[in-house]
C-alpha cells in the first residue's frame, strides 16, 4: 500500500531527527545530573528513585514533548505542505482555551523493528484527542498528527480515538475527526488492523446516536477510509487531502491505469464524481472555520431537539429589540417568491433562490453542492431553529430524480430524521430520469432509498410543491401519503401522473385533435386543484407567505410525536 | 425610568444614548417598507376634476416610464392598458395597469416596436389615446400617422413636428430660421489657409477644422489662433486627402469643455408655449446621461431666459404641442448652441417636475386632448434643487458601465427618506434581462438647496439595497461627492477627466479605512456572540462565552491590520494603529442594511455577504469592499496556507458581460496577433469587440454567432 510506504519513509526521517534532538536534551540535563551515566535506562532508574520533584519534571518534559509532536523539523515540513499541525487544527476548531486533552502520555507498544527504542516513542503517539467546545457547545475531537510516524495508526492511536468516542457516546456529544494519516502502522501489523476495526465498530454504534464528522486534511488511504465513510459527514481540504482504497501505484500495477493522486481521490473527485465527500474547502483554515459554522446546525445527540439560536445578538436587550427591523421575524413576507416560478413550465429557475429567500439570513449550508446537482440538500434555520432542506433543482436536468440524487437525498433525510431535525421539502420534479443507464444502474432500488427515507422519517415534515410533482416522484418527495405533516402547493403547482403531452398521447391515442385534448388536460390537471380537492395538499398558498406558514407550522410541530413499529432495524434497500 | 435604564445599560450618558436611539428609530422602519409602487408621487399637482380627458390610455412602453405614466393616469381617473412582451408578463407595469395585452416575444422588434400588434391592442381594448413614453415608438412618425388614421390620440407632438425635428440637418435649418443659436460655422468648402484664417476670425476662436468627408476623428484639428489655423488647415487637408481621397475642409466653432444643458418646453395646440427651465445633463458616459440636475449651477437668469426663449421660438416655429426638450451645448463663456430637439418625454423629466411642481405627463395628456396650458411663463418657478441619478444594472468598473443581468434577489428602494423619489419599473424578484435597457431606476432627491439635495442623494444611495445584479451605485456616489461635481465645475468630459484610468471605486483615506475595518470587526464579533446563544434548556449545558475583549486581524486587499475590540453594553471600541474607533449600532445580522454610529457619525453600511471563513463584503461609501476578519490565531496560521494559483487569464477569453455573440472572427488553429479581434458580443444595443491580449494560436472556440452567453462564460481558448 502506497500510503503505508509513506509512513515508513517518514519514520526513517523522524528517527534521524530524534537522534539529534536527544543529544541536545542530554546536554541540558547533563548539567542537572552530571553523575548519572549516559544511558536512558540508568537515567530513568535514578528518576524513579528520587524525589517527586523529578517526577514533576518528567511530567513537564513529557508534556512538552507531546506538544512538539514529531519535532520542529517535521512541523516545518507540515507547514511547507500548506498544512497545519494536529494541535494547531484543534486550537482553531475549538473555542479558545476550551480544549481538554486526554491520553497525552500514551505511547505506542510496539517492540519490533527498533520501535521499542526511546527515540521512537512519542508521548501521545500520532494522534491528539480530547474534548472541547465550539461556540460553547461540547464536542469530542481527535486530530491525527502527521508529524509522528506520518500519522500512522498504531494500537495506541486507535485506543485513544476509541476512548473519546466511548466518552462521547456516554455523554451524548458529537465526535469530530481530523484525519491526516499515512495509514496503518506497518511495524505493528495486525494490532493496527484491530485498531481500525475497533474504530469502525464504534463509528457504527455511534451512528444515529451522536453526529460524527470527518474532516480529511491529508492522506487517508486503505482501510482507514472506512472510518470517514461510516461517519455522517465527510469534508475535505482541496489539494492537500486524498481518500482512496489503493493508491495510484497499485492502481497502475493492477489495472494499468495512469492516474494521479488528485484525480484518483482528491477533493474534486470525491465532491463531484464519487459523492464520497460532502464538501471541500480551500485550505485548512477555511475548512476548520466552516466546520465551526456547520457544527452550529447540529444537535449534540439524538436525545436533543434541533438547535435553536437567538436570532440576533441584541435580542437579550428588550429595549433595543423592539427597535430592530422586522426582516428576520418569522412572519416576514417574501414578495420576490411571487414571480420566481416562470410561467412556461419548461423554463428553469434556481431552487436556491427560493431557499435563500425563505430561510433566516439567507444562510444555507449546502451539503454536496457539486454532486447530483439536480437535488439540493442542506441545513438552514427557520426562526432560529435548524431545519434540513431538500429541494429538486429545476436548473439541473429539470430537477428529475436519478440514482445519484436519490442516494444523496436519502442519506440527508435519514440524518435529519436520526437527529430530530425537521425536514422542509421543495418539490419541482418531472419524474425519475428514464434510460438504460439509469435502469441498468438500478434506479429502482436507489430511488427506493429516498422513498424509504421520507416514509420512515418521524420528524416534522413540511412539503411545498412549487411547480411540477409528476408521477412516482411526486409520491417520493415527502408527499402527504408518506406522513407529510403539512403539504402546501403554490398556485403554480401541477400534481399529475405525467406532463400533459405524454398523458394525452396515452389517453387519446389515435384521436385527431391532440392539441385540444392537451389543452383540456392542462386545464384539468396542470394546477393544484386535483390534489387539493382530495386533501393531498393541505392548502394552496401565496408564495410570499411561505416563510410565515413554515415558521408557524414548525412551532406547532415542535411537539410532534410519532413512533414507528418496533423493529430491530428496518431493511432499507441498500 | 426607561431612559434611566438605557443610560445605565449602555453605560453611557443619557443624551448620547438618546441620540443613538433616535438614530435607530429613524432607520428601523426601513426594512419593513413595502413596494414602491403604491407610494404617492411627490410631484403631483391637483388635477382639475371637471376637465375630462380620456377614458382609457394605452401605454406603448415598458419599465419605469410605463409605471410613471400609469401613476398619473390613475391620479386623473383614466383607465390604463399596458402592452408587454412575453417575458414581461409579470412585470410591474403589467400589474399596475388595469388591462394588459401581450404584443409579442422578448426582442423589442417583435413586441414594443411591433406596430401591428400594438394597433391591434388599441382596437381590442378600445383605448382612446396612446402614451409612447420615451424610446421605442415615441418619435416614430409612422406610428403617429397610423394612430391618427384610426382616430386615436397620440400623446405627443404632431407628426410634422416629429419629422421636422427628427432630421438633424432640417432641424438645424429650422432652428437657424427661428433665430436659435446654432454652432457657427462656414457651410461652404474652405479653399486656402488664408481663407481659413479669415473665416476662423469671423467665427471666433477656438475653431474646428474638419474634413468634409470626415469621421472618426480623422482629418480633424482644433485651432485656438491664426497660426494653428494655418497649420491645421495644412495637416487636415493632407490627412483628409490620404484618408478619404477628398481634401475638402469645413470650419466650425469648437466648443471647449461643453456642458449639455437642455430646456424643457411645454406647448399646447393653441400656439401657447412655455419653457420649464433647464436641466444640466453634462455627466455622461458614452453619450448616455448618468447624473442630471435642475437647475444648472452654471446658468444665470439672463442666460436661462435667453435659452428658454429660443427654445420656445423653436417650438413655436414647428407648431409644437406637448412636452419636448431642446438640447443645447453651452461653452465655458455661457454661449449656447442648439444641438437637437427631442419630441418626447425625457428620461430625466422628474427633476423638472420637482422644481416646477408640474406633472408633465398630466400636462401632456391635457394638451393631447386639446386643452390650453394652465400656466403662463410667470407661473413657472424654480423651487429648490433636484438631482437625478440613473441607477443601472451595469458594472461601473468596466468603461464606466458595461451591462450586467440577473435577478434582483433583494431590492429595497430608499423611500422612507424624506424628499426622495424613485421611478422604477421593477421590484424584488424581477429579472434584468439582456433584451431591454439595463436601467433599474431613477433616483431623484430634492431640497431647498443643491447641498441639501446632494446630501439626501448620498443618504438615498447608501440606503438603496440592490442584490443579484451588479449596479452603478459606487460610481454614482463617487460622482455626487466628488469636489468638482459639488463645486459645479463639470462638463461632458467629466468622467474621462476625473477618472482617466477608468473608475476604480472609492479610494479610502486612513480615517475611512479605519471606520470600515472597525465596522467589519464589529460585525464579526456580533455574529460570533450570536452563535454562542443557544435558546432553550439543554441536556449538556453550554459554556457561556463571557468575553468582552477580542484580538482580531482584519485584512483588506494586501493589507493586514491587528485590531483590539472591547465591548461595553452595546458600544464597541475598536483599537488599531493606536487610534480608537467607537462603533454603536443596531447590529441586525439578517438585514442588508447596517446603520452604525461610528465615532459619533451616522453611517449606513450594507452587508452583502458574510461567510464562515471570515470574509465580509461591505458596501461603504457606495463602494464594495471585501474584508476578511480572522481571530489572531487564525491570521497567524493563515500565513502557512499556500497561495492558490489563479487561472491564467491571458490565454482564455471570457465574456465580460452577458449578451449575444454577433461574430467570431477566428477558428481553432488560427494565429492571432495581440489586439486582434476575436469575437464581437452584443449586449443591450452595444457591440463590444473582444481582442486577444497576446499573440497566440487559437486552441478552441466555445461560442458561435447567435449564441447567448453569460458573464464569465468561456469564449475562446488560446494556446
mmCIF file of N, CA and C in Angstrom, chain A residues 79 82 84 88 91-92 133 135-138 171-172 238-239 282-286 289-290 293 296 300-301 303-304 307-314 316-317 319-320 323-325 327-328 336 339-340 343 353 361-362, chain B residues 2 5-6 9 21 25 28 31 89-90 407 409-410 427-429 526 529-535 539-543 567 570 572 585-591 610 612-613 628 630 633-634 637-638 640-642 644:
data_model
loop_
_atom_site.group_PDB
_atom_site.id
_atom_site.type_symbol
_atom_site.label_atom_id
_atom_site.label_comp_id
_atom_site.label_asym_id
_atom_site.label_seq_id
_atom_site.Cartn_x
_atom_site.Cartn_y
_atom_site.Cartn_z
ATOM 1 N N UNK A 79 4.040 22.450 7.650
ATOM 2 C CA UNK A 79 3.648 23.802 7.245
ATOM 3 C C UNK A 79 3.982 24.054 5.785
ATOM 4 N N UNK A 82 1.594 23.297 3.313
ATOM 5 C CA UNK A 82 0.358 24.073 3.375
ATOM 6 C C UNK A 82 -0.611 23.484 4.372
ATOM 7 N N UNK A 84 -1.594 22.512 8.534
ATOM 8 C CA UNK A 84 -1.347 22.865 9.926
ATOM 9 C C UNK A 84 -1.058 21.595 10.708
ATOM 10 N N UNK A 88 -2.491 22.664 16.112
ATOM 11 C CA UNK A 88 -2.972 23.943 15.569
ATOM 12 C C UNK A 88 -4.412 23.800 15.083
ATOM 13 N N UNK A 91 -6.758 23.688 18.013
ATOM 14 C CA UNK A 91 -6.851 25.039 18.590
ATOM 15 C C UNK A 91 -7.806 25.923 17.798
ATOM 16 N N UNK A 92 -7.696 25.802 16.482
ATOM 17 C CA UNK A 92 -8.504 26.654 15.607
ATOM 18 C C UNK A 92 -9.965 26.216 15.588
ATOM 19 N N UNK A 133 -15.023 22.807 23.212
ATOM 20 C CA UNK A 133 -16.293 23.483 22.957
ATOM 21 C C UNK A 133 -16.242 24.199 21.618
ATOM 22 N N UNK A 135 -18.381 27.215 20.057
ATOM 23 C CA UNK A 135 -19.378 28.199 20.469
ATOM 24 C C UNK A 135 -20.061 27.780 21.765
ATOM 25 N N UNK A 136 -19.261 27.246 22.682
ATOM 26 C CA UNK A 136 -19.777 26.878 23.991
ATOM 27 C C UNK A 136 -20.369 25.487 24.061
ATOM 28 N N UNK A 137 -20.526 24.830 22.895
ATOM 29 C CA UNK A 137 -21.194 23.518 22.900
ATOM 30 C C UNK A 137 -20.171 22.398 22.844
ATOM 31 N N UNK A 138 -20.452 21.354 23.634
ATOM 32 C CA UNK A 138 -19.490 20.270 23.838
ATOM 33 C C UNK A 138 -19.242 19.459 22.568
ATOM 34 N N UNK A 171 -21.757 10.533 27.128
ATOM 35 C CA UNK A 171 -22.244 11.889 27.426
ATOM 36 C C UNK A 171 -23.322 12.307 26.436
ATOM 37 N N UNK A 172 -23.173 11.876 25.219
ATOM 38 C CA UNK A 172 -24.068 12.317 24.165
ATOM 39 C C UNK A 172 -23.584 13.608 23.553
ATOM 40 N N UNK A 238 -9.086 21.031 -0.201
ATOM 41 C CA UNK A 238 -8.639 20.955 -1.590
ATOM 42 C C UNK A 238 -7.119 20.885 -1.677
ATOM 43 N N UNK A 239 -6.653 20.119 -2.597
ATOM 44 C CA UNK A 239 -5.229 19.998 -2.957
ATOM 45 C C UNK A 239 -4.348 19.291 -1.923
ATOM 46 N N UNK A 282 -11.063 25.387 0.671
ATOM 47 C CA UNK A 282 -9.815 25.819 0.046
ATOM 48 C C UNK A 282 -8.566 25.373 0.810
ATOM 49 N N UNK A 283 -8.558 25.558 2.117
ATOM 50 C CA UNK A 283 -7.368 25.195 2.885
ATOM 51 C C UNK A 283 -7.780 24.834 4.307
ATOM 52 N N UNK A 284 -6.796 24.481 5.109
ATOM 53 C CA UNK A 284 -7.074 24.023 6.474
ATOM 54 C C UNK A 284 -7.903 25.037 7.252
ATOM 55 N N UNK A 285 -7.523 26.315 7.140
ATOM 56 C CA UNK A 285 -8.188 27.336 7.952
ATOM 57 C C UNK A 285 -9.642 27.479 7.549
ATOM 58 N N UNK A 286 -9.873 27.574 6.244
ATOM 59 C CA UNK A 286 -11.258 27.711 5.806
ATOM 60 C C UNK A 286 -12.069 26.476 6.169
ATOM 61 N N UNK A 289 -12.825 26.652 9.988
ATOM 62 C CA UNK A 289 -13.797 27.701 10.313
ATOM 63 C C UNK A 289 -15.180 27.321 9.807
ATOM 64 N N UNK A 290 -15.225 26.699 8.636
ATOM 65 C CA UNK A 290 -16.522 26.256 8.123
ATOM 66 C C UNK A 290 -17.101 25.130 8.976
ATOM 67 N N UNK A 293 -18.879 26.604 11.800
ATOM 68 C CA UNK A 293 -20.177 27.106 11.339
ATOM 69 C C UNK A 293 -21.165 25.944 11.186
ATOM 70 N N UNK A 296 -22.770 24.442 14.292
ATOM 71 C CA UNK A 296 -23.889 25.183 14.874
ATOM 72 C C UNK A 296 -25.252 24.644 14.460
ATOM 73 N N UNK A 300 -26.462 17.974 19.730
ATOM 74 C CA UNK A 300 -25.350 17.220 20.290
ATOM 75 C C UNK A 300 -25.570 15.717 20.142
ATOM 76 N N UNK A 301 -26.828 15.299 20.207
ATOM 77 C CA UNK A 301 -27.081 13.866 20.069
ATOM 78 C C UNK A 301 -28.529 13.663 19.659
ATOM 79 N N UNK A 303 -30.755 12.665 21.454
ATOM 80 C CA UNK A 303 -31.680 12.966 22.559
ATOM 81 C C UNK A 303 -32.056 14.437 22.595
ATOM 82 N N UNK A 304 -31.385 15.225 21.759
ATOM 83 C CA UNK A 304 -31.628 16.669 21.803
ATOM 84 C C UNK A 304 -32.515 17.109 20.642
ATOM 85 N N UNK A 307 -31.356 22.417 17.177
ATOM 86 C CA UNK A 307 -30.794 23.583 17.861
ATOM 87 C C UNK A 307 -31.540 24.850 17.436
ATOM 88 N N UNK A 308 -31.805 25.684 18.396
ATOM 89 C CA UNK A 308 -32.399 26.977 18.087
ATOM 90 C C UNK A 308 -31.478 28.077 18.593
ATOM 91 N N UNK A 309 -31.123 28.967 17.703
ATOM 92 C CA UNK A 309 -30.258 30.069 18.097
ATOM 93 C C UNK A 309 -31.057 31.339 18.268
ATOM 94 N N UNK A 310 -30.545 32.185 19.142
ATOM 95 C CA UNK A 310 -31.117 33.513 19.251
ATOM 96 C C UNK A 310 -30.953 34.169 17.890
ATOM 97 N N UNK A 311 -31.954 34.935 17.467
ATOM 98 C CA UNK A 311 -31.893 35.454 16.111
ATOM 99 C C UNK A 311 -30.880 36.557 15.946
ATOM 100 N N UNK A 312 -30.777 37.383 16.930
ATOM 101 C CA UNK A 312 -29.790 38.441 16.816
ATOM 102 C C UNK A 312 -29.059 38.586 18.122
ATOM 103 N N UNK A 313 -27.944 39.195 18.014
ATOM 104 C CA UNK A 313 -27.088 39.317 19.165
ATOM 105 C C UNK A 313 -27.737 40.174 20.250
ATOM 106 N N UNK A 314 -28.502 41.175 19.822
ATOM 107 C CA UNK A 314 -29.040 42.119 20.796
ATOM 108 C C UNK A 314 -30.377 41.696 21.368
ATOM 109 N N UNK A 316 -31.226 39.991 23.667
ATOM 110 C CA UNK A 316 -31.349 39.970 25.115
ATOM 111 C C UNK A 316 -31.675 41.352 25.677
ATOM 112 N N UNK A 317 -31.523 42.338 24.850
ATOM 113 C CA UNK A 317 -31.785 43.686 25.310
ATOM 114 C C UNK A 317 -33.187 44.093 24.852
ATOM 115 N N UNK A 319 -35.138 46.511 25.155
ATOM 116 C CA UNK A 319 -35.457 47.839 24.645
ATOM 117 C C UNK A 319 -34.998 48.007 23.219
ATOM 118 N N UNK A 320 -33.817 47.503 22.948
ATOM 119 C CA UNK A 320 -33.302 47.635 21.596
ATOM 120 C C UNK A 320 -34.027 46.684 20.660
ATOM 121 N N UNK A 323 -36.616 47.966 18.558
ATOM 122 C CA UNK A 323 -36.225 48.946 17.557
ATOM 123 C C UNK A 323 -35.645 48.300 16.311
ATOM 124 N N UNK A 324 -35.348 47.042 16.450
ATOM 125 C CA UNK A 324 -34.640 46.403 15.349
ATOM 126 C C UNK A 324 -35.626 45.888 14.309
ATOM 127 N N UNK A 325 -35.166 45.919 13.114
ATOM 128 C CA UNK A 325 -36.030 45.661 11.968
ATOM 129 C C UNK A 325 -36.793 44.353 12.059
ATOM 130 N N UNK A 327 -37.037 42.279 9.579
ATOM 131 C CA UNK A 327 -36.729 41.409 8.443
ATOM 132 C C UNK A 327 -36.345 39.994 8.847
ATOM 133 N N UNK A 328 -36.088 39.745 10.102
ATOM 134 C CA UNK A 328 -35.778 38.366 10.469
ATOM 135 C C UNK A 328 -36.973 37.679 11.087
ATOM 136 N N UNK A 336 -40.571 38.437 -3.315
ATOM 137 C CA UNK A 336 -39.838 38.031 -4.513
ATOM 138 C C UNK A 336 -40.201 36.616 -4.956
ATOM 139 N N UNK A 339 -43.061 35.784 -8.119
ATOM 140 C CA UNK A 339 -42.857 35.593 -9.561
ATOM 141 C C UNK A 339 -41.590 34.811 -9.880
ATOM 142 N N UNK A 340 -41.201 33.964 -8.955
ATOM 143 C CA UNK A 340 -39.951 33.229 -9.202
ATOM 144 C C UNK A 340 -40.160 32.047 -10.139
ATOM 145 N N UNK A 343 -43.591 31.287 -16.017
ATOM 146 C CA UNK A 343 -44.914 30.878 -16.479
ATOM 147 C C UNK A 343 -44.852 29.633 -17.353
ATOM 148 N N UNK A 353 -32.569 30.071 -5.126
ATOM 149 C CA UNK A 353 -33.157 31.399 -4.938
ATOM 150 C C UNK A 353 -34.307 31.333 -3.940
ATOM 151 N N UNK A 361 -31.664 34.824 7.379
ATOM 152 C CA UNK A 361 -30.400 35.463 6.997
ATOM 153 C C UNK A 361 -29.814 34.965 5.692
ATOM 154 N N UNK A 362 -30.615 34.356 4.844
ATOM 155 C CA UNK A 362 -30.138 33.794 3.576
ATOM 156 C C UNK A 362 -28.982 32.821 3.802
ATOM 157 N N UNK B 2 -37.475 54.400 32.022
ATOM 158 C CA UNK B 2 -36.928 53.682 30.870
ATOM 159 C C UNK B 2 -35.621 54.312 30.437
ATOM 160 N N UNK B 5 -32.866 53.488 32.506
ATOM 161 C CA UNK B 5 -32.445 52.111 32.291
ATOM 162 C C UNK B 5 -31.495 52.007 31.096
ATOM 163 N N UNK B 6 -31.854 52.670 30.056
ATOM 164 C CA UNK B 6 -30.980 52.576 28.873
ATOM 165 C C UNK B 6 -29.631 53.170 29.191
ATOM 166 N N UNK B 9 -27.681 50.831 31.086
ATOM 167 C CA UNK B 9 -27.283 49.625 30.364
ATOM 168 C C UNK B 9 -26.137 49.904 29.412
ATOM 169 N N UNK B 21 -30.436 56.157 20.022
ATOM 170 C CA UNK B 21 -31.732 55.511 19.925
ATOM 171 C C UNK B 21 -32.541 56.144 18.810
ATOM 172 N N UNK B 25 -34.305 54.577 15.592
ATOM 173 C CA UNK B 25 -35.712 54.761 15.255
ATOM 174 C C UNK B 25 -35.837 55.208 13.815
ATOM 175 N N UNK B 28 -35.168 52.187 11.683
ATOM 176 C CA UNK B 28 -35.849 50.925 11.910
ATOM 177 C C UNK B 28 -36.966 50.630 10.912
ATOM 178 N N UNK B 31 -36.470 48.642 6.887
ATOM 179 C CA UNK B 31 -36.522 47.282 6.389
ATOM 180 C C UNK B 31 -37.951 46.782 6.209
ATOM 181 N N UNK B 89 -44.479 39.433 -18.820
ATOM 182 C CA UNK B 89 -45.884 39.258 -18.455
ATOM 183 C C UNK B 89 -46.158 39.467 -16.967
ATOM 184 N N UNK B 90 -45.125 39.331 -16.128
ATOM 185 C CA UNK B 90 -45.405 39.618 -14.716
ATOM 186 C C UNK B 90 -44.657 40.874 -14.261
ATOM 187 N N UNK B 407 -31.172 38.441 -11.508
ATOM 188 C CA UNK B 407 -32.439 38.510 -10.811
ATOM 189 C C UNK B 407 -32.215 39.327 -9.554
ATOM 190 N N UNK B 409 -32.429 39.634 -6.308
ATOM 191 C CA UNK B 409 -32.786 38.739 -5.206
ATOM 192 C C UNK B 409 -33.252 39.537 -3.993
ATOM 193 N N UNK B 410 -32.680 40.711 -3.826
ATOM 194 C CA UNK B 410 -33.170 41.599 -2.763
ATOM 195 C C UNK B 410 -33.227 42.999 -3.347
ATOM 196 N N UNK B 427 -39.250 45.264 -9.207
ATOM 197 C CA UNK B 427 -39.434 45.013 -7.789
ATOM 198 C C UNK B 427 -38.580 43.821 -7.398
ATOM 199 N N UNK B 428 -38.550 43.528 -6.135
ATOM 200 C CA UNK B 428 -37.767 42.378 -5.686
ATOM 201 C C UNK B 428 -38.220 41.138 -6.450
ATOM 202 N N UNK B 429 -37.274 40.407 -6.966
ATOM 203 C CA UNK B 429 -37.611 39.212 -7.731
ATOM 204 C C UNK B 429 -37.633 39.436 -9.232
ATOM 205 N N UNK B 526 -20.281 40.459 16.486
ATOM 206 C CA UNK B 526 -21.722 40.300 16.712
ATOM 207 C C UNK B 526 -22.172 38.911 16.281
ATOM 208 N N UNK B 529 -20.878 36.298 18.795
ATOM 209 C CA UNK B 529 -21.647 36.304 20.036
ATOM 210 C C UNK B 529 -22.996 35.634 19.845
ATOM 211 N N UNK B 530 -23.581 35.916 18.708
ATOM 212 C CA UNK B 530 -24.882 35.325 18.437
ATOM 213 C C UNK B 530 -24.763 33.800 18.344
ATOM 214 N N UNK B 531 -23.681 33.318 17.721
ATOM 215 C CA UNK B 531 -23.505 31.866 17.554
ATOM 216 C C UNK B 531 -23.429 31.144 18.886
ATOM 217 N N UNK B 532 -23.118 31.865 19.927
ATOM 218 C CA UNK B 532 -22.984 31.221 21.229
ATOM 219 C C UNK B 532 -24.280 31.300 22.018
ATOM 220 N N UNK B 533 -25.339 31.829 21.413
ATOM 221 C CA UNK B 533 -26.593 31.983 22.154
ATOM 222 C C UNK B 533 -27.618 30.956 21.722
ATOM 223 N N UNK B 534 -27.528 29.780 22.341
ATOM 224 C CA UNK B 534 -28.482 28.735 22.038
ATOM 225 C C UNK B 534 -29.680 28.912 22.962
ATOM 226 N N UNK B 535 -30.864 28.834 22.386
ATOM 227 C CA UNK B 535 -32.071 29.026 23.195
ATOM 228 C C UNK B 535 -32.553 27.692 23.755
ATOM 229 N N UNK B 539 -29.588 19.680 27.396
ATOM 230 C CA UNK B 539 -29.211 18.496 28.159
ATOM 231 C C UNK B 539 -27.759 18.631 28.644
ATOM 232 N N UNK B 540 -26.891 19.007 27.721
ATOM 233 C CA UNK B 540 -25.499 19.270 28.086
ATOM 234 C C UNK B 540 -25.331 20.791 28.082
ATOM 235 N N UNK B 541 -25.046 21.328 29.233
ATOM 236 C CA UNK B 541 -25.003 22.785 29.337
ATOM 237 C C UNK B 541 -23.905 23.362 28.451
ATOM 238 N N UNK B 542 -24.216 24.473 27.855
ATOM 239 C CA UNK B 542 -23.218 25.199 27.068
ATOM 240 C C UNK B 542 -22.312 25.965 28.009
ATOM 241 N N UNK B 543 -21.076 26.127 27.606
ATOM 242 C CA UNK B 543 -20.206 27.005 28.370
ATOM 243 C C UNK B 543 -20.427 28.405 27.832
ATOM 244 N N UNK B 567 -16.027 45.509 24.283
ATOM 245 C CA UNK B 567 -17.445 45.795 24.213
ATOM 246 C C UNK B 567 -17.907 46.197 25.591
ATOM 247 N N UNK B 570 -23.642 48.138 24.540
ATOM 248 C CA UNK B 570 -23.798 47.891 23.110
ATOM 249 C C UNK B 570 -22.798 48.709 22.306
ATOM 250 N N UNK B 572 -19.056 49.222 20.947
ATOM 251 C CA UNK B 572 -17.798 48.531 20.689
ATOM 252 C C UNK B 572 -16.701 49.580 20.512
ATOM 253 N N UNK B 585 -24.449 50.482 17.102
ATOM 254 C CA UNK B 585 -25.494 50.347 16.097
ATOM 255 C C UNK B 585 -26.376 49.161 16.339
ATOM 256 N N UNK B 586 -27.490 49.154 15.636
ATOM 257 C CA UNK B 586 -28.412 48.043 15.709
ATOM 258 C C UNK B 586 -27.874 46.964 14.786
ATOM 259 N N UNK B 587 -27.138 46.021 15.344
ATOM 260 C CA UNK B 587 -26.487 45.011 14.517
ATOM 261 C C UNK B 587 -27.434 43.864 14.247
ATOM 262 N N UNK B 588 -28.248 44.052 13.262
ATOM 263 C CA UNK B 588 -29.172 43.008 12.888
ATOM 264 C C UNK B 588 -28.553 42.210 11.765
ATOM 265 N N UNK B 589 -28.188 40.982 12.073
ATOM 266 C CA UNK B 589 -27.450 40.181 11.100
ATOM 267 C C UNK B 589 -28.310 39.756 9.921
ATOM 268 N N UNK B 590 -29.617 39.866 10.051
ATOM 269 C CA UNK B 590 -30.496 39.450 8.969
ATOM 270 C C UNK B 590 -30.744 40.565 7.975
ATOM 271 N N UNK B 591 -30.399 41.772 8.351
ATOM 272 C CA UNK B 591 -30.737 42.901 7.496
ATOM 273 C C UNK B 591 -29.595 43.234 6.558
ATOM 274 N N UNK B 610 -21.362 37.386 4.243
ATOM 275 C CA UNK B 610 -20.576 37.108 5.431
ATOM 276 C C UNK B 610 -20.402 35.594 5.408
ATOM 277 N N UNK B 612 -18.255 31.809 6.673
ATOM 278 C CA UNK B 612 -17.636 31.182 7.830
ATOM 279 C C UNK B 612 -16.140 31.449 7.875
ATOM 280 N N UNK B 613 -15.528 31.654 6.708
ATOM 281 C CA UNK B 613 -14.089 31.860 6.669
ATOM 282 C C UNK B 613 -13.717 33.309 6.979
ATOM 283 N N UNK B 628 -11.535 40.679 5.244
ATOM 284 C CA UNK B 628 -11.505 39.375 5.900
ATOM 285 C C UNK B 628 -11.141 39.568 7.359
ATOM 286 N N UNK B 630 -10.273 37.673 10.849
ATOM 287 C CA UNK B 630 -9.869 36.396 11.428
ATOM 288 C C UNK B 630 -9.437 36.636 12.861
ATOM 289 N N UNK B 633 -5.183 34.116 16.121
ATOM 290 C CA UNK B 633 -4.578 32.801 15.905
ATOM 291 C C UNK B 633 -4.746 32.366 14.447
ATOM 292 N N UNK B 634 -5.978 32.497 13.952
ATOM 293 C CA UNK B 634 -6.241 32.069 12.576
ATOM 294 C C UNK B 634 -5.399 32.881 11.599
ATOM 295 N N UNK B 637 -1.841 31.563 11.660
ATOM 296 C CA UNK B 637 -1.729 30.272 10.982
ATOM 297 C C UNK B 637 -1.985 30.415 9.488
ATOM 298 N N UNK B 638 -2.724 31.441 9.134
ATOM 299 C CA UNK B 638 -3.075 31.644 7.734
ATOM 300 C C UNK B 638 -1.837 31.855 6.875
ATOM 301 N N UNK B 640 0.654 30.106 6.770
ATOM 302 C CA UNK B 640 1.138 28.827 6.255
ATOM 303 C C UNK B 640 0.325 28.337 5.067
ATOM 304 N N UNK B 641 -0.819 28.973 4.865
ATOM 305 C CA UNK B 641 -1.686 28.484 3.802
ATOM 306 C C UNK B 641 -1.121 28.894 2.450
ATOM 307 N N UNK B 642 -1.047 27.940 1.547
ATOM 308 C CA UNK B 642 -0.454 28.272 0.246
ATOM 309 C C UNK B 642 -1.368 29.195 -0.569
ATOM 310 N N UNK B 644 -3.245 30.006 -3.679
ATOM 311 C CA UNK B 644 -3.729 29.162 -4.768
ATOM 312 C C UNK B 644 -3.504 29.916 -6.077
#
